[in-house]
Every structure is written in C-alpha cells, then in structure tokens.
Coordinates of C-alpha atoms in Angstrom, one line a residue:
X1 CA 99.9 292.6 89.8
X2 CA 100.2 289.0 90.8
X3 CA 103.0 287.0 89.9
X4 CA 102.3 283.9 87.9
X5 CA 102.5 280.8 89.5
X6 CA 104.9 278.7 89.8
X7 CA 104.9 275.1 87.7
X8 CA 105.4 273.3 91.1
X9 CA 102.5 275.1 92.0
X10 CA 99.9 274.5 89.2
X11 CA 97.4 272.6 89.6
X12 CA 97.6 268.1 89.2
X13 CA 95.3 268.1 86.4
X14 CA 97.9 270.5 84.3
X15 CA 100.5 268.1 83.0
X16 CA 97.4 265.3 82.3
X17 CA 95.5 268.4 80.0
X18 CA 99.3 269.1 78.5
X19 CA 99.9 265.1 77.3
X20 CA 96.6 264.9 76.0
X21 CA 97.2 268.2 74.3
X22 CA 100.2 267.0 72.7
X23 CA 98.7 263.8 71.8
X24 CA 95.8 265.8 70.1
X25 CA 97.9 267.4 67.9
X26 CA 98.6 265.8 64.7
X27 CA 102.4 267.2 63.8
X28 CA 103.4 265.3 67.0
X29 CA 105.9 262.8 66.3
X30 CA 108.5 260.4 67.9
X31 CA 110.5 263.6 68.0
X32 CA 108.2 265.4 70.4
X33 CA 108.9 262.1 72.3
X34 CA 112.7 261.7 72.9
X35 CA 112.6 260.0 75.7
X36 CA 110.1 257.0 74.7
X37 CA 111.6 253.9 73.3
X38 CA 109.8 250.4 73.0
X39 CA 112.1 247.5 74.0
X40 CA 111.7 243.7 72.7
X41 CA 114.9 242.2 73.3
X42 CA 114.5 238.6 72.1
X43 CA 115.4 238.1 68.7
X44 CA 114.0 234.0 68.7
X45 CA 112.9 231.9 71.3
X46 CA 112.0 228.1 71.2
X47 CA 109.5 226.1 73.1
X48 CA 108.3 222.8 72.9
X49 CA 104.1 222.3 72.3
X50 CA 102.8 222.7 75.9
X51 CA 105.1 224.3 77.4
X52 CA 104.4 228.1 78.5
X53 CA 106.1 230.7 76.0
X54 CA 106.8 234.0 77.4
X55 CA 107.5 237.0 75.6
X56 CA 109.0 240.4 76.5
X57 CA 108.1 244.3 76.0
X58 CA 108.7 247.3 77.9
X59 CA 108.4 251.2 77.6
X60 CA 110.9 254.2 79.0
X61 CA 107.7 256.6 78.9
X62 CA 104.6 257.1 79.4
X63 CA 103.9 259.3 76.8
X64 CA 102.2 259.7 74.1
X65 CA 99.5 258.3 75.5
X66 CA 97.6 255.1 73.7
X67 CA 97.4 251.3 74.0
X68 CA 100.3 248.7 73.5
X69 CA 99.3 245.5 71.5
X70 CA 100.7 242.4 70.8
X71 CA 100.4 240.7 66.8
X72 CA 101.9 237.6 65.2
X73 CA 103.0 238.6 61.4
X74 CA 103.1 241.3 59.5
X75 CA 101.2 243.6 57.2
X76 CA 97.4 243.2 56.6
X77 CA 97.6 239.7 57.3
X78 CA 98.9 239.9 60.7
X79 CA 97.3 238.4 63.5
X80 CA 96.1 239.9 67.1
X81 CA 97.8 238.0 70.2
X82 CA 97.1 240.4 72.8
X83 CA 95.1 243.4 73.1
X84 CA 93.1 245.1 76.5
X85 CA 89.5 243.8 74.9
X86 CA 89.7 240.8 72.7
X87 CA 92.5 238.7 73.7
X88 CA 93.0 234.7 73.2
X89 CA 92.6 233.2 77.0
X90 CA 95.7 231.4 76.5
X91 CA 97.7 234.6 76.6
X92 CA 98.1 236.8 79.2
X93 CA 100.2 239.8 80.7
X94 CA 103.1 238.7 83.1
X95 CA 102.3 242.0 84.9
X96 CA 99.0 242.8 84.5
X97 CA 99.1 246.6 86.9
X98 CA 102.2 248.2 85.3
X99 CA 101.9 251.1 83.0
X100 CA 105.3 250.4 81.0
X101 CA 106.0 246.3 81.4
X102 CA 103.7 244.8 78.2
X103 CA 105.0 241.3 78.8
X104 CA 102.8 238.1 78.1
X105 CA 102.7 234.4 78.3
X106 CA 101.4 231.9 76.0
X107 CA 100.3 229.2 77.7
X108 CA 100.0 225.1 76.7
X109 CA 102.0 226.1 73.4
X110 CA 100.4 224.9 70.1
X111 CA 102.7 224.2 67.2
X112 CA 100.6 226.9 65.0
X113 CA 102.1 228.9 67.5
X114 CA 105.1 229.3 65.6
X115 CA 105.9 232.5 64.3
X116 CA 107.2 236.2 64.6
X117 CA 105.7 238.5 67.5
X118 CA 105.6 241.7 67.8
X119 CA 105.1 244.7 70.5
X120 CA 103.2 247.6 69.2
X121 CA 102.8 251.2 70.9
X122 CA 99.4 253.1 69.6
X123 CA 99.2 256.7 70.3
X124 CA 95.6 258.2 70.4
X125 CA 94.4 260.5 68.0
X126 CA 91.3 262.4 67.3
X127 CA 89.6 259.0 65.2
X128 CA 91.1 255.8 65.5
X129 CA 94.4 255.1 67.4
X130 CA 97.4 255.2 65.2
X131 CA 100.3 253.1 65.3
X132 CA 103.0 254.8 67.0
X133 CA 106.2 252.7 67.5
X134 CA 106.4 249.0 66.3
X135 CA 109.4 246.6 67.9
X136 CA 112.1 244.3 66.3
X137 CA 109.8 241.4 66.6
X138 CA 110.4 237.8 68.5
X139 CA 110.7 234.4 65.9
X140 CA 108.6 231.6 67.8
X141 CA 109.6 228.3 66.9
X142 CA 107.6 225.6 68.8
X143 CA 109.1 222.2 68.8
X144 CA 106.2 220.0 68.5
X145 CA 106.4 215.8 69.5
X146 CA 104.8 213.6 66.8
X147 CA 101.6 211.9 67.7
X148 CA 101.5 208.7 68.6
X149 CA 101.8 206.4 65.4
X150 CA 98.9 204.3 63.6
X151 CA 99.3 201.1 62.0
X152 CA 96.9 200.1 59.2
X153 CA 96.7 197.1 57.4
X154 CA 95.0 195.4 54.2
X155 CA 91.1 196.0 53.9
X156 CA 90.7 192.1 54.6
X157 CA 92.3 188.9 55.5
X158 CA 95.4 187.6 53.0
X159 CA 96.8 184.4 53.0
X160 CA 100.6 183.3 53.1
X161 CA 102.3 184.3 50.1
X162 CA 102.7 187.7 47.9
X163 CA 103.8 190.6 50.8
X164 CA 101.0 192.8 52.1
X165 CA 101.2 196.6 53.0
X166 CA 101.6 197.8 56.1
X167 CA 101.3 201.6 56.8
X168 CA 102.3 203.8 59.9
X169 CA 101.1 206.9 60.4
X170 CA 101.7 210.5 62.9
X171 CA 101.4 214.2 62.7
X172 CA 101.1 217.4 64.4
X173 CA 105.5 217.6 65.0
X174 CA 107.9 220.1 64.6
X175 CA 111.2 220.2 63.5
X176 CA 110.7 218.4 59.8
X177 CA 113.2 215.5 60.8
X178 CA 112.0 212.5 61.7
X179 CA 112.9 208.7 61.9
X180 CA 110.6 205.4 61.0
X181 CA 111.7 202.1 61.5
X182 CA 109.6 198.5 60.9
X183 CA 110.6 195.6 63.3
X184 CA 108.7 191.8 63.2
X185 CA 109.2 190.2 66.1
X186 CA 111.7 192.7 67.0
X187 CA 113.8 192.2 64.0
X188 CA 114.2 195.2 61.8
X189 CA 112.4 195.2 58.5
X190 CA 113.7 196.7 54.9
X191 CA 111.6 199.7 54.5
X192 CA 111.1 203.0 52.1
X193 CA 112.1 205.9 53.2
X194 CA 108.9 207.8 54.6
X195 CA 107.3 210.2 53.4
X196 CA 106.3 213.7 55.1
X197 CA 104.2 216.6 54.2
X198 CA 103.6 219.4 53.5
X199 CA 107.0 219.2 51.6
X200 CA 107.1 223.1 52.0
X201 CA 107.7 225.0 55.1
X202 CA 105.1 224.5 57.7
X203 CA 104.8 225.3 61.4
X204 CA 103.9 221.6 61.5
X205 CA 104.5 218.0 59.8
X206 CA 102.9 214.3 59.2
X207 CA 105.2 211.9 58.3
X208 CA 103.8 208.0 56.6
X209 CA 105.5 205.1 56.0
X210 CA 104.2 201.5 54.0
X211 CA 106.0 198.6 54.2
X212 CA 105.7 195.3 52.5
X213 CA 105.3 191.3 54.8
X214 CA 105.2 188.7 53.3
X215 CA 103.2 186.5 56.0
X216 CA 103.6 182.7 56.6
X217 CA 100.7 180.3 59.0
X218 CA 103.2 180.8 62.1
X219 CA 102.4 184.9 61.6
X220 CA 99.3 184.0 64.0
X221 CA 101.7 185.0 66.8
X222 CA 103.6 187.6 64.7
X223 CA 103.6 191.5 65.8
X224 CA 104.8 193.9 63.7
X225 CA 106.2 197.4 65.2
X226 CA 106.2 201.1 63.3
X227 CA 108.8 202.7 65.8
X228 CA 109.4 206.9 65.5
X229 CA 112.4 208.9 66.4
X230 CA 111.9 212.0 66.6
X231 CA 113.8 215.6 68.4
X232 CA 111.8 216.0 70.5
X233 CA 111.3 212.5 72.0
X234 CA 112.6 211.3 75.2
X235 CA 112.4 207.8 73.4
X236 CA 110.9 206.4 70.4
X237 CA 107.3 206.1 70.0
X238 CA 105.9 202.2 69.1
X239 CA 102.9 201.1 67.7
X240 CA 102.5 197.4 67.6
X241 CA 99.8 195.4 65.0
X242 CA 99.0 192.0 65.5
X243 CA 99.4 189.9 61.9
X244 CA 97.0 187.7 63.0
X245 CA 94.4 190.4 62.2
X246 CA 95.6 190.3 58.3
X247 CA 96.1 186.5 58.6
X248 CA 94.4 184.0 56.8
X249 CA 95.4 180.2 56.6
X250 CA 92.9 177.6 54.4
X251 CA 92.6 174.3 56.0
X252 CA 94.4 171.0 55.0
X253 CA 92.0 168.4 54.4
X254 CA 92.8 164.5 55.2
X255 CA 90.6 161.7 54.9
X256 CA 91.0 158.6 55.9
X257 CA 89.5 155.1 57.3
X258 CA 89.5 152.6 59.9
X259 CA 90.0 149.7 58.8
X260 CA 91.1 150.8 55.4
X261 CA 89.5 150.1 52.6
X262 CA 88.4 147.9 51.2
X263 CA 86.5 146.2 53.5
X264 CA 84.4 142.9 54.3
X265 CA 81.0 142.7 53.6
X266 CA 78.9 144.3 56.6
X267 CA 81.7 146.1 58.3
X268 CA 81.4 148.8 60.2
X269 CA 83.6 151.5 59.0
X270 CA 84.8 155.2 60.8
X271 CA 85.8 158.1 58.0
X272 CA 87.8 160.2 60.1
X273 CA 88.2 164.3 58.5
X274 CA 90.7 166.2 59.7
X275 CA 91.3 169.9 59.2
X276 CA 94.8 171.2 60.0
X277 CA 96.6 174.2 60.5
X278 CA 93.6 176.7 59.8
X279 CA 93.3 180.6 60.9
X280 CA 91.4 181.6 62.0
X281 CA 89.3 179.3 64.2
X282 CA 86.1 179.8 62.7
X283 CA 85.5 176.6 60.7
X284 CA 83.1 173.8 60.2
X285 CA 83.1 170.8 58.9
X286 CA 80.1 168.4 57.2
X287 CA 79.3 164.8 55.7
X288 CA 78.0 163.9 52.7
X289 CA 77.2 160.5 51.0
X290 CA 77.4 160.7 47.2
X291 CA 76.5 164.3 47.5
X292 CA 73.6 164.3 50.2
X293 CA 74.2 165.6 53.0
X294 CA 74.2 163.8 56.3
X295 CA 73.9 164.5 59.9
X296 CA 75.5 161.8 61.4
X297 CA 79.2 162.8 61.6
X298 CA 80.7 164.0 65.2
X299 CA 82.7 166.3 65.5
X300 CA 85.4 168.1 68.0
X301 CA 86.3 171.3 69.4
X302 CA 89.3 172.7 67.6
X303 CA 92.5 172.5 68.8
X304 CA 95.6 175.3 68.7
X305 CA 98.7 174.1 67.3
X306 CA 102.3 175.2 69.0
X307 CA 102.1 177.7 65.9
X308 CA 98.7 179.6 66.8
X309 CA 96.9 177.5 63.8
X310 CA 94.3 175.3 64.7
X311 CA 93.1 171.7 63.7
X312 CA 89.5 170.4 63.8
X313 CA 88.3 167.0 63.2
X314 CA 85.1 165.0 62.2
X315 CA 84.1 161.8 62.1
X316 CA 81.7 159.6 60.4
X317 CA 80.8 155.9 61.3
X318 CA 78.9 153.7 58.3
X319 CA 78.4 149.7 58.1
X320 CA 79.5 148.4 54.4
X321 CA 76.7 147.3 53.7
X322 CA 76.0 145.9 50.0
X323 CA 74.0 149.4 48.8
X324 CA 77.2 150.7 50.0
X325 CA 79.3 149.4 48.0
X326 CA 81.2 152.3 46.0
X327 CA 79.4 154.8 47.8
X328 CA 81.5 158.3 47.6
X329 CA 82.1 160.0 51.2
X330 CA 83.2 163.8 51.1
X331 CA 84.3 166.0 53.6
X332 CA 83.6 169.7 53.3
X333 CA 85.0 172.3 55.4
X334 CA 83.5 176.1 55.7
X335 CA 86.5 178.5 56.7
X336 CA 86.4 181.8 57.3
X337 CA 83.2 182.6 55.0
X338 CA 85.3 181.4 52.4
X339 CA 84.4 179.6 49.7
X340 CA 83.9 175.6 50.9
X341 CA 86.5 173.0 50.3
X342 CA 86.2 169.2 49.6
X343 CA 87.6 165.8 49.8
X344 CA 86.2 162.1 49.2
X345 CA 86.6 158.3 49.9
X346 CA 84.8 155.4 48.1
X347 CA 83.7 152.9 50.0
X348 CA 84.7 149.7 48.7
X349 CA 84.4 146.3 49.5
X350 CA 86.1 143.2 49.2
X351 CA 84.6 140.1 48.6
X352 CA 86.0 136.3 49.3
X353 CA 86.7 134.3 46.7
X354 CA 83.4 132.2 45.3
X355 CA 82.6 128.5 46.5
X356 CA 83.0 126.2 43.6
X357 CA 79.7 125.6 41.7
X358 CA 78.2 128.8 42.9
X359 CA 78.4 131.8 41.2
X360 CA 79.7 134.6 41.9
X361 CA 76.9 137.4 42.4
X362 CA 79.6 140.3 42.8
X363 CA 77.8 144.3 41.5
X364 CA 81.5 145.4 41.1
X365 CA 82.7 143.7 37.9
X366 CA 84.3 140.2 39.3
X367 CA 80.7 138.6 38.7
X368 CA 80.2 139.8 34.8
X369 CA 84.0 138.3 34.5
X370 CA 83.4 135.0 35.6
X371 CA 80.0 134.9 33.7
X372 CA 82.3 136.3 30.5
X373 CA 84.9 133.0 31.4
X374 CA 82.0 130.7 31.5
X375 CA 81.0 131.4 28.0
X376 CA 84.5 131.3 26.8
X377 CA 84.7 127.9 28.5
X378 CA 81.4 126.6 27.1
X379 CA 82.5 127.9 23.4
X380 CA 85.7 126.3 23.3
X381 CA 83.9 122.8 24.4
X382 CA 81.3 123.2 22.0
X383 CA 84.3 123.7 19.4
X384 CA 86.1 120.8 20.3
X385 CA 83.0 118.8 20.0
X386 CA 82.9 119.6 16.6
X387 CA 86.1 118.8 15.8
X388 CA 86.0 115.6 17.6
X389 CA 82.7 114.5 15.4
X390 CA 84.2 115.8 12.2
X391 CA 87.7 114.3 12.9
X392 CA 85.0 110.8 13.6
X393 CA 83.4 111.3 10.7
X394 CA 86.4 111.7 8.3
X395 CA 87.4 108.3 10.3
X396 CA 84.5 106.7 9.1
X397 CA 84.5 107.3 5.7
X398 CA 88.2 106.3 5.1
X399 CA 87.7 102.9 7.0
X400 CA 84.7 102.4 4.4
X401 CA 87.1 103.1 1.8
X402 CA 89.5 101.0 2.8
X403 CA 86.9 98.1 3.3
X404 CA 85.6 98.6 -0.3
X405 CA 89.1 98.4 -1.9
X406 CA 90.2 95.5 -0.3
X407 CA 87.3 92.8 -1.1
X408 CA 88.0 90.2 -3.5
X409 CA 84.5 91.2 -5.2
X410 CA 83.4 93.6 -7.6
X411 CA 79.9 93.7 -6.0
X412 CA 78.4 96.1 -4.2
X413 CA 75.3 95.5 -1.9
X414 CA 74.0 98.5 0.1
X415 CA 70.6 98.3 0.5
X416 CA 68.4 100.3 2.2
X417 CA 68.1 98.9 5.6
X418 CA 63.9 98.2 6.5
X419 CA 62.3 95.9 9.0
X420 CA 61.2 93.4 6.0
X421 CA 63.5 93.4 2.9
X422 CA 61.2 92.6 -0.2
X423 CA 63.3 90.3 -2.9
X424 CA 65.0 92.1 -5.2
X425 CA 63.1 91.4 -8.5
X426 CA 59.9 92.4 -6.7
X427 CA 60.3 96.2 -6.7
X428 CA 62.7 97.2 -8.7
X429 CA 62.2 101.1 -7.9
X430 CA 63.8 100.3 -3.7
X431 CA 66.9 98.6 -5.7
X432 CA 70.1 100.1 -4.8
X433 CA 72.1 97.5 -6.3
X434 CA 74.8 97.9 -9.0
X435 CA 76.8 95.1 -10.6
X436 CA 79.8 95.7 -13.2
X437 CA 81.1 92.5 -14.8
X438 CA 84.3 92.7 -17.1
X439 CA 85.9 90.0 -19.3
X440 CA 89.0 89.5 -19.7
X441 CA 90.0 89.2 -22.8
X442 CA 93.7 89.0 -24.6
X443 CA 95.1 92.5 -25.3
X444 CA 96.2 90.9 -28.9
X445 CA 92.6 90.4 -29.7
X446 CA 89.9 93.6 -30.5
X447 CA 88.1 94.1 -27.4
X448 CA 84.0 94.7 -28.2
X449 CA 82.6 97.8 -27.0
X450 CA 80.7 98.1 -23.4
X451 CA 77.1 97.1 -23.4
X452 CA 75.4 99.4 -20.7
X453 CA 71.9 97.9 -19.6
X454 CA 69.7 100.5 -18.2
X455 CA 67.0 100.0 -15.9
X456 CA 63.6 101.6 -16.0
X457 CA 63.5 105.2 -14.4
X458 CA 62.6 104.2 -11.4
X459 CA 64.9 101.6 -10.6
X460 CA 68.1 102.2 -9.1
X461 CA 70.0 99.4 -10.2
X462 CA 72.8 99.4 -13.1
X463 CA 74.5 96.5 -14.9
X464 CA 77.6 97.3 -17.3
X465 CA 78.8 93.7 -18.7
X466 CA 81.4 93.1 -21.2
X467 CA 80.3 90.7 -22.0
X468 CA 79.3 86.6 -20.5
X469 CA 80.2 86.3 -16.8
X470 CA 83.2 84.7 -16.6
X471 CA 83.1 81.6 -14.6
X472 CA 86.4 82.3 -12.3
X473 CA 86.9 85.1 -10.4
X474 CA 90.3 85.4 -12.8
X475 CA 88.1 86.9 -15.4
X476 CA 87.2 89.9 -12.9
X477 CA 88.5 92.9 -13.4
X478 CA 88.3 95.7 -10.2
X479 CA 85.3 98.2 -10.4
X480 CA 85.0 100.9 -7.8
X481 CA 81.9 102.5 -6.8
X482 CA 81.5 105.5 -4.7
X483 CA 78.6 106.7 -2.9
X484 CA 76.6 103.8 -4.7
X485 CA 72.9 105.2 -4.4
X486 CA 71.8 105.5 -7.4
X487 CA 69.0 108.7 -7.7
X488 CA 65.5 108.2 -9.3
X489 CA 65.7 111.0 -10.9
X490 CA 64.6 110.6 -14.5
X491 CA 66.9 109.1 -17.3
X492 CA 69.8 110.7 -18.6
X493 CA 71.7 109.7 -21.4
X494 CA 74.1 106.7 -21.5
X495 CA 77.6 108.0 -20.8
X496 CA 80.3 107.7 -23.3
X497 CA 81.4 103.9 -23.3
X498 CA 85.5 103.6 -22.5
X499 CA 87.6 102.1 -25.4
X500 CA 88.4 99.2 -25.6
X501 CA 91.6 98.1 -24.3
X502 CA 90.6 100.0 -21.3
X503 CA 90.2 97.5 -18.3
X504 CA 89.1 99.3 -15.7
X505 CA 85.6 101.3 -15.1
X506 CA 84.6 103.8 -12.4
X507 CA 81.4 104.8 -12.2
X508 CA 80.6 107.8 -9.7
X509 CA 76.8 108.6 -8.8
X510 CA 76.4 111.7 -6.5
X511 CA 73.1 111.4 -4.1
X512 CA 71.2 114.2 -4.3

C-alpha cells in the first residue's frame, strides 16, 4: 500500500482547484478568510481642479478570489470610477500588474469630482460576483478656481444721468467663498453684496454681482473693473468694460452768424452750426431754409475733444438778398439714430434810414408806419384847416355886426349883387330892401299903434312906419335887422304890433 503523498508533493494545480472550491461554496465567509483585509487609509484628500488626484487601496490576500472596483457614493445611487472593463479614461491604476495594490489616479480633476470613494473586494460566485469586503471610503474635495469674470451691460446706449446696471459674472469654483469688488477708473465702487448659487451644498458655485454708474460725457474714456478673490487664486481675476460702449452723449447745438444779424441789404452772410460734445461720433448735420432742405452747407470732419466727445461743424453761406428778408435757417443734427434735433436763425435785415421825399418801401413793418404817420399828418392839417376857416368865418360875421350897429342909419341896403342892377321900383320881386322909420314922439303923449305895410308876395321888401318921416335924423330911432333877406315864400300873417311906448323894433327874417 502506497503512502499518500505528501502536500509538498501534490500537484500545482491543487491549491488553484482548493480556492476556487472554497470560493464556490456559498457558507464561505470573511471567516473562512482570516487573513484578508482591504486597506484605504485616507480618510479626505483635497485637490485643486486639474490637478491629478490619487487614491489608495491594497489587499493582505489573495483570496477569495473576485475583482476589486472602485465607486463614488453609496447605495443604489453610487457611481463606477474604476472597474477592469468599463472604466472612465481619466482614471487609471497606479500599478496596473499587481494582484493586491488597487491604487488609481484621477487625472485633470473636475470639480464634480468631489465626493466619497470607495475600494470594493467582489468574491465570485456561482451567478453574479458578490460584494465581498467594502473599505472606509476617501472624501474628495476638489478646490475649483472661478472662471474668468463677465461684465454685461444695459441692452443699449444711456445717456448721462440716472445710474445704469452693471453685472459681473463666474462659475464652476469650489470652496463657496468668494470676493467681488467694482473699481472705475481704479477707484472702488459701493456695491451689493453678490450673490452665489446653488445656495445649498454643491460640489460647485457661480457667484453674480450688479452694480449701479451713474455715467457723465467724460465716461467716453471710463473703464469699469469686476475684480474676484477667490481661495484658490494666486491673484484676483479682472474683467474690464469700456463705458463708452453704454455711453450716449446728444449734441449741443449753436448757431450763429457772421456778421451778425441784422444785416445790409445784399450781404453775404455765413450761418456757422456747431455740434459739441457728442458720443458717439456718428452724426450729421443738414440745412434747411424755412423748412426746405438745402444742399449747400459744408461741413467738417469731427473733432475729439480732451474728454473723448466730439464736435462737428457746418456751415452755410447766403447773400441777404430782399426775398430773404426774414427767411428762417435751421440746423438739424442726426445722432446716433436718434431722433433729429434742431435750431434756427432769421435772417434779418437792416435798412438805412429813407431820403427825404421818398418813401420808404420797407416789407418789414417800417414802410406801413411811415405810410400810417403820413395820414395822421395829413388828418391833423385838414383839421386845422377847418378850424382856421371856421375861426374866419365867425370873424366875419362879428365884424358885420359890428359895422351894422355902428352906422348912424336905420337903413339897410343889401342887394343882390348882378352885372346890371334894375331900379328898384321896376321889379319889386329882386327887392331885398327893408326900411323901418320911427317917430319920436313925447312919452307924456299916447303913442298910435305901428302901421306895417306889406308888399305883394313876391316882393321882398318891408316898410314899418310910425308914422311921417321925420325930417332930422333926431326923430330916428335904432332898428336892427339880421340876416335881412327877406324869403318869397307866400304871405304870412302880420306879426303882433309892439305897444306903444315901445321905441325900439327888431325884426328877424331867417333865409331859408
């Protein structure tokens, strides 16, 4: 009887048919295994985004037999980092040969990459592996830099005045903590405290910050800087925006002439245009003569002011001519798309004083004056004409008056002036004759009443005696006669004879 053989001398393939044996069996546990133990001695390890993370697992034993895989998380949800098929190409095994060293790398570090790791040991079985012995796990924390930072600002141009919002942006950086600051032209601006998201947790941040300028026409050289601070920055990250971009400055208009107005007659005059301190240059200016359009104004290139503005200026040369005369000039300026803008002159003219005797043919108004003080002049001559006639005639009549009172006779003669006066008694009816003889009697004695002769109706001659004519002029007594033309108009009756101590008759015929 042979003796069995010794272990030493069994055959190679004996201890490889005993492991898969015992790996075969399902009561096997880590207790069968005393001597395996699955090592991951890093609790947490940190790495900045891009740099190479590395991260550590070894076995004591080779049995039971099965794969060893690598996963990020925990429970359903975790993920697969390394594995013999299926792996990410970023991650690889430090030492790809050995049978017991499960080490990898993570190359070019992503802030996602953040997490907890793990070193798992599967043992075959009969169906799928089964997951033997699981390690501690590794927390990754990637330390991520903030992208570089944005600046935005409004949708269009704004002019100086109410502020304007500014925003800086950046994302993709780990820790939370991060710093913003605004500077214009270096000098720090009051500013909101930023805001960054996700406000929860996160393996990585954005960060955004707004602040308000209010911009002025010198902004067109302005720069305005978002500046971030962050952990993991050498230094701070700038982003510079030009407010000339956001700027919008409207023109001044000034117009103005050479000579100034008014002007002679037939001058020749320049309108000179100017637009000032505009942004940005894009502007144009035109004529126009009492709102036509014309073509003959010049104009020059634009010019940058010391402040980054610019002035542009136009000019239009016209000869005063008398169709000129208030003619309205405007100056329109196109800026920026913007809506135009205008501003006028009138062309006036001034005209010498008029040559005495000639009139003065002025359109403007001076003319219609003078015409307007001729007739006022003309009126107040014709009016003093009329005075001086009627003041004449008043004259006249009072020195008749006074001849008629002051002749010794009571007699009358005003006969109708004809190139041959007929005698008296041979047409009675071209008489104008009247004849009043009084006597003068004694007041003691009773005086006899008037005795009024009347003529035919067609005569105009009246008597009124007293009685005989006295042979002296001492028996006259005074009759006055006014306006003594006696009318043909038919008879009328005999007026009412005075009494007869009366010594004194008017009579008083009214021509018709």
């Amino acid at each position: 009887m042979e003796a069995p053989a010794s272990p030493s001398s069994a055959p190679g393939w004996l201890p490889c048919l005993l492991l898969l044996a015992l790996h075969a069996w399902p009561g096997a546990g880590a207790q069968e295994f005393p001597d395996f133990q699955l090592l991951q001695p890093q609790g947490a390890v940190s790495v900045s985004a891009g740099e190479t993370l590395t991260l550590n697992c070894s076995l004591t034993a080779l049995t039971p037999v099965g794969p060893v895989k690598w996963f990020k998380g925990s429970g359903s949800g975790r993920q697969l980092v390394y594995a013999d098929k299926g792996s990410s190409p970023r991650v690889t095994r430090a030492v790809p040969s050995s049978n017991t060293d499960y080490t990898i790398r993570i190359n070019v570090t992503r802030p996602e990459d953040a997490g907890i790791y793990r070193c798992v040991k599967f043992k075959r079985g009969s169906g799928a592996d089964e997951e033997f012995r699981s390690g501690a796990g590794t927390a990754v924390s990637v330390s991520a830099s903030p992208s570089a930072p944005s600046v935005s600002g409004p949708p269009s141009r704004a002019e100086p005045g109410p502020p304007v919002n500014f925003t800086c942006t950046s994302g993709g950086f780990s820790p939370r903590d991060i710093a913003v600051t605004w500077l214009k032209n270096g000098a720090k601006l009051p500013a909101p405290q930023p805001r960054v998201l996700p406000e929860h947790e996160s393996v990585s941040y954005s960060v955004s910050s707004t602040v308000g300028v209010s911009l002025t026409p010198g902004d067109a050289r302005s720069q305005l800087t978002c500046q971030i601070e962050h952990s993991t920055l050498p230094a701070p990250l700038n982003a510079t925006y030009n407010l000339r971009d956001a700027l919008r400055v409207p023109p001044r208009l000034r117009v103005g002439t050479a000579p100034a107005v008014p002007v002679a007659l037939n001058e020749s005059v320049t309108f000179t245009c100017r637009a000032e301190g505009f942004y940005p240059k894009d502007a144009s200016l035109a004529w126009l003569e009492n709102g036509n359009e014309t073509n003959l104004g010049k104009s020059s290139p634009p010019a940058e002011n010391p402040d980054g503005t610019y002035t542009l200026q136009s000019s239009l040369e016209v000869k005063a001519t008398e169709q000129r005369s208030q003619s309205v000039f405007t100056c329109r300026v196109v800026h920026d798309s913007q809506p135009p803008a205008n501003v006028s002159e009138t062309l006036r003219i001034s005209r010498p004083p008029p040559e005495p005797g000639k009139d003065d043919p002025s359109p403007n108004g001076e003319g219609k004056l003078s015409e307007e003080k001729k007739i006022y002049i003309a009126v107040a001559v014709v009016c003093a004409v009329l005075v001086v006639l009627v003041i004449a005639v008043i004259y006249l009549i009072r020195v008749r008056q006074r001849k008629g009172k002051s002749s010794p006779s009571v007699r009358l003669h005003e006969p109708e002036k004809s190139p041959s006066p007929a005698p008296q008694d041979s047409d009675p009816n071209n008489l104008t004759y009247a004849d009043l003889n009084f006597d003068k009697q004694k007041k003691k004695k009773k005086r006899s009443t008037p005795r009024i002769v009347e003529m035919s109706p067609q005569s105009e001659y009246a008597c009124i005696q007293t009685g005989q004519p006295a042979a002296t002029e001492d028996n006259l007594t005074y009759a006055d006669l006014d306006m003594v033309h006696l009318s043909k108009a038919p008879k009328r009756p005999a007026p009412r004879p005075e009494e007869a101590i009366s010594e004194y008759a008017s009579v008083q015929i009214q021509r018709k």
